Amino acid sequence: SFLDKTTDIVKNWKIASPDPMVTVGYRCDSFPVEMIVRGYLTGSSWRAYCAGAREICGVPIPDGMKEHQKFEHPIITPTTKAEIGSHDQDISKEEIIAQGLVSKEDYEQLEKITLALYQRGCEIAAERGLILVDTKYEFGKRNGEIYLLDEIHTPDSSRYFYADTYQELFEKGEQQRQLSKEFVR
């Protein structure tokens, strides 16, 4: 699993999978933010960009970008974890720290871990002919250490493009072939 392939980056909640339908894990105190990392301008970030936004969660976005264009470097656009029945809210690194949702030290660690996990996810996706476009990670603490929580790199938490047709479709300005939960929306 992706959890097993990332333990060299960060500890995670998984203890064991005694059955294909059962995973036993640690209980952790979760951070009230989700770390969303984007490698491409697509989805909600594209919709915001079209509406004139040139900053997402405090991260500047250059003028002149096209839908599904790759960012020069992946960007982190965190959200606060919503209470039941409401939507996650975009928030900046500065607001997270100022509101005391996550300490500065922990947040800086979360950024490093997020980018390392995303890089690993991109490598694994590329081996399978896919591009990991964007994804989210949830983290918590156990015994004072940061742990990765929840599932990762699944179509429920991530968006993938098919690598073989990405460039051609991008150049034509057409929609990408993708694997994600977007079709449900």
C-alpha positions in Angstrom: 0.0 0.0 0.0 1.0 3.6 -0.3 1.2 3.8 3.5 3.8 1.0 3.4 5.8 2.8 0.6 6.1 6.1 2.5 7.2 5.0 6.0 10.7 6.2 5.3 9.2 9.7 4.9 6.8 9.8 7.9 5.3 7.4 10.4 1.6 6.5 9.7 -1.4 5.3 11.6 -1.2 1.7 10.2 -0.1 -1.0 12.5 -1.2 -4.1 10.6 -3.7 -5.5 8.0 -4.7 -8.9 9.4 -7.3 -9.2 6.6 -7.8 -7.4 3.2 -10.8 -5.7 4.6 -9.3 -4.8 8.0 -6.6 -2.4 9.0 -5.6 -1.9 12.6 -4.1 1.5 13.5 -3.0 4.0 16.1 -5.3 6.6 17.5 -3.7 10.0 16.9 -4.7 13.6 17.7 -5.4 15.1 14.3 -4.4 18.5 13.2 -7.5 20.6 12.2 -6.1 21.2 8.7 -5.7 19.2 5.5 -2.6 19.6 3.5 -3.5 19.9 -0.1 -0.7 19.8 -2.6 -1.2 20.8 -6.3 1.1 20.2 -9.1 -1.2 21.5 -11.8 -3.8 24.3 -12.1 -7.0 22.4 -12.3 -10.3 21.8 -10.4 -11.2 24.3 -7.7 -7.9 26.2 -8.2 -8.6 26.6 -11.9 -12.2 27.8 -11.1 -10.7 30.4 -8.6 -8.1 31.4 -11.2 -10.8 32.0 -13.9 -12.7 34.2 -11.4 -9.6 36.4 -11.1 -7.8 34.9 -8.1 -4.0 35.2 -8.5 -3.4 33.9 -5.0 -4.6 30.6 -3.4 -4.2 30.1 0.3 -1.6 32.9 0.3 0.4 31.3 -2.6 0.8 33.6 -5.6 -0.2 32.2 -9.0 1.3 33.8 -12.1 -0.8 35.4 -14.8 -1.2 33.7 -18.2 -1.7 30.1 -17.0 -3.9 27.6 -18.8 -6.2 25.0 -17.4 -4.3 21.8 -16.4 -0.9 23.6 -16.7 1.8 22.3 -14.5 3.1 24.7 -11.8 6.8 25.4 -11.8 6.9 23.9 -8.4 4.1 22.1 -6.5 2.1 24.4 -4.2 0.5 23.7 -0.9 -3.0 25.1 -0.4 -4.3 24.0 3.0 -7.8 23.9 4.2 -9.4 23.8 7.6 -11.1 20.5 8.3 -14.8 21.1 8.1 -17.2 20.2 10.9 -20.0 17.8 9.8 -22.2 19.3 7.1 -20.0 22.2 6.0 -17.2 22.5 3.5 -13.5 22.7 4.1 -12.3 26.3 4.0 -9.1 27.5 2.3 -6.6 29.0 4.7 -3.1 30.3 4.4 0.0 29.1 6.3 0.1 32.5 8.1 -3.5 32.2 9.2 -3.0 28.6 10.4 -0.1 29.7 12.6 -1.6 32.9 13.8 -4.8 31.1 14.8 -2.8 28.5 16.7 -4.3 25.7 14.6 -0.8 24.3 14.2 2.5 25.6 15.7 5.0 27.2 13.3 7.5 24.3 13.9 4.9 21.6 13.3 3.6 23.4 10.2 7.1 23.7 8.7 7.5 19.9 9.2 4.1 19.3 7.6 5.1 21.3 4.5 8.3 19.2 4.1 6.5 15.9 4.7 3.7 16.9 2.3 6.1 17.8 -0.5 8.1 14.6 0.0 5.0 12.4 0.0 3.8 14.2 -3.1 7.1 13.5 -4.8 6.9 9.8 -3.9 3.3 9.7 -5.1 4.4 11.3 -8.5 7.1 8.7 -8.9 4.8 5.8 -8.2 2.1 7.2 -10.5 4.6 7.7 -13.3 5.6 4.0 -13.1 1.9 3.3 -13.9 1.5 5.8 -16.7 -0.2 8.3 -14.6 0.4 11.9 -13.4 -0.5 12.7 -9.8 -2.1 16.1 -10.3 -3.2 17.0 -6.7 -3.8 15.2 -3.5 -4.5 15.8 0.2 -2.9 14.6 3.3 -4.1 14.5 6.9 -1.7 14.5 9.8 -1.8 14.2 13.6 0.4 13.6 16.5 1.0 10.6 18.7 3.4 10.7 21.6 4.7 14.1 20.3 5.5 12.8 16.8 3.8 13.7 13.6 1.9 10.8 11.9 0.3 10.5 8.5 -3.4 9.7 8.9 -6.1 8.4 6.6 -5.6 6.9 3.2 -3.3 8.5 0.7 -2.9 8.7 -3.1 -6.3 7.0 -3.7 -8.8 8.4 -6.3 -10.9 9.6 -3.4 -8.2 11.9 -2.1 -6.3 12.5 -5.3 -6.6 13.4 -9.0 -4.7 11.6 -11.7 -4.2 12.4 -15.4 -3.2 9.7 -17.9 0.4 10.6 -18.9 0.2 9.3 -22.5 -2.4 11.9 -23.5 -1.6 14.8 -21.2 0.5 16.9 -23.5 -1.6 16.5 -26.6 -4.8 17.3 -24.7 -3.2 20.2 -22.9 -1.9 21.7 -26.2 -5.4 21.4 -27.7 -7.0 23.0 -24.7 -9.2 19.9 -24.2 -10.2 18.2 -20.9 -7.8 15.6 -19.5 -8.5 12.0 -19.1 -8.5 11.5 -15.4 -9.0 9.3 -12.4 -10.6 11.0 -9.5 -13.9 11.5 -7.7 -14.7 14.5 -9.9 -17.2 12.4 -12.0 -19.3 12.1 -8.8 -19.6 15.9 -8.5 
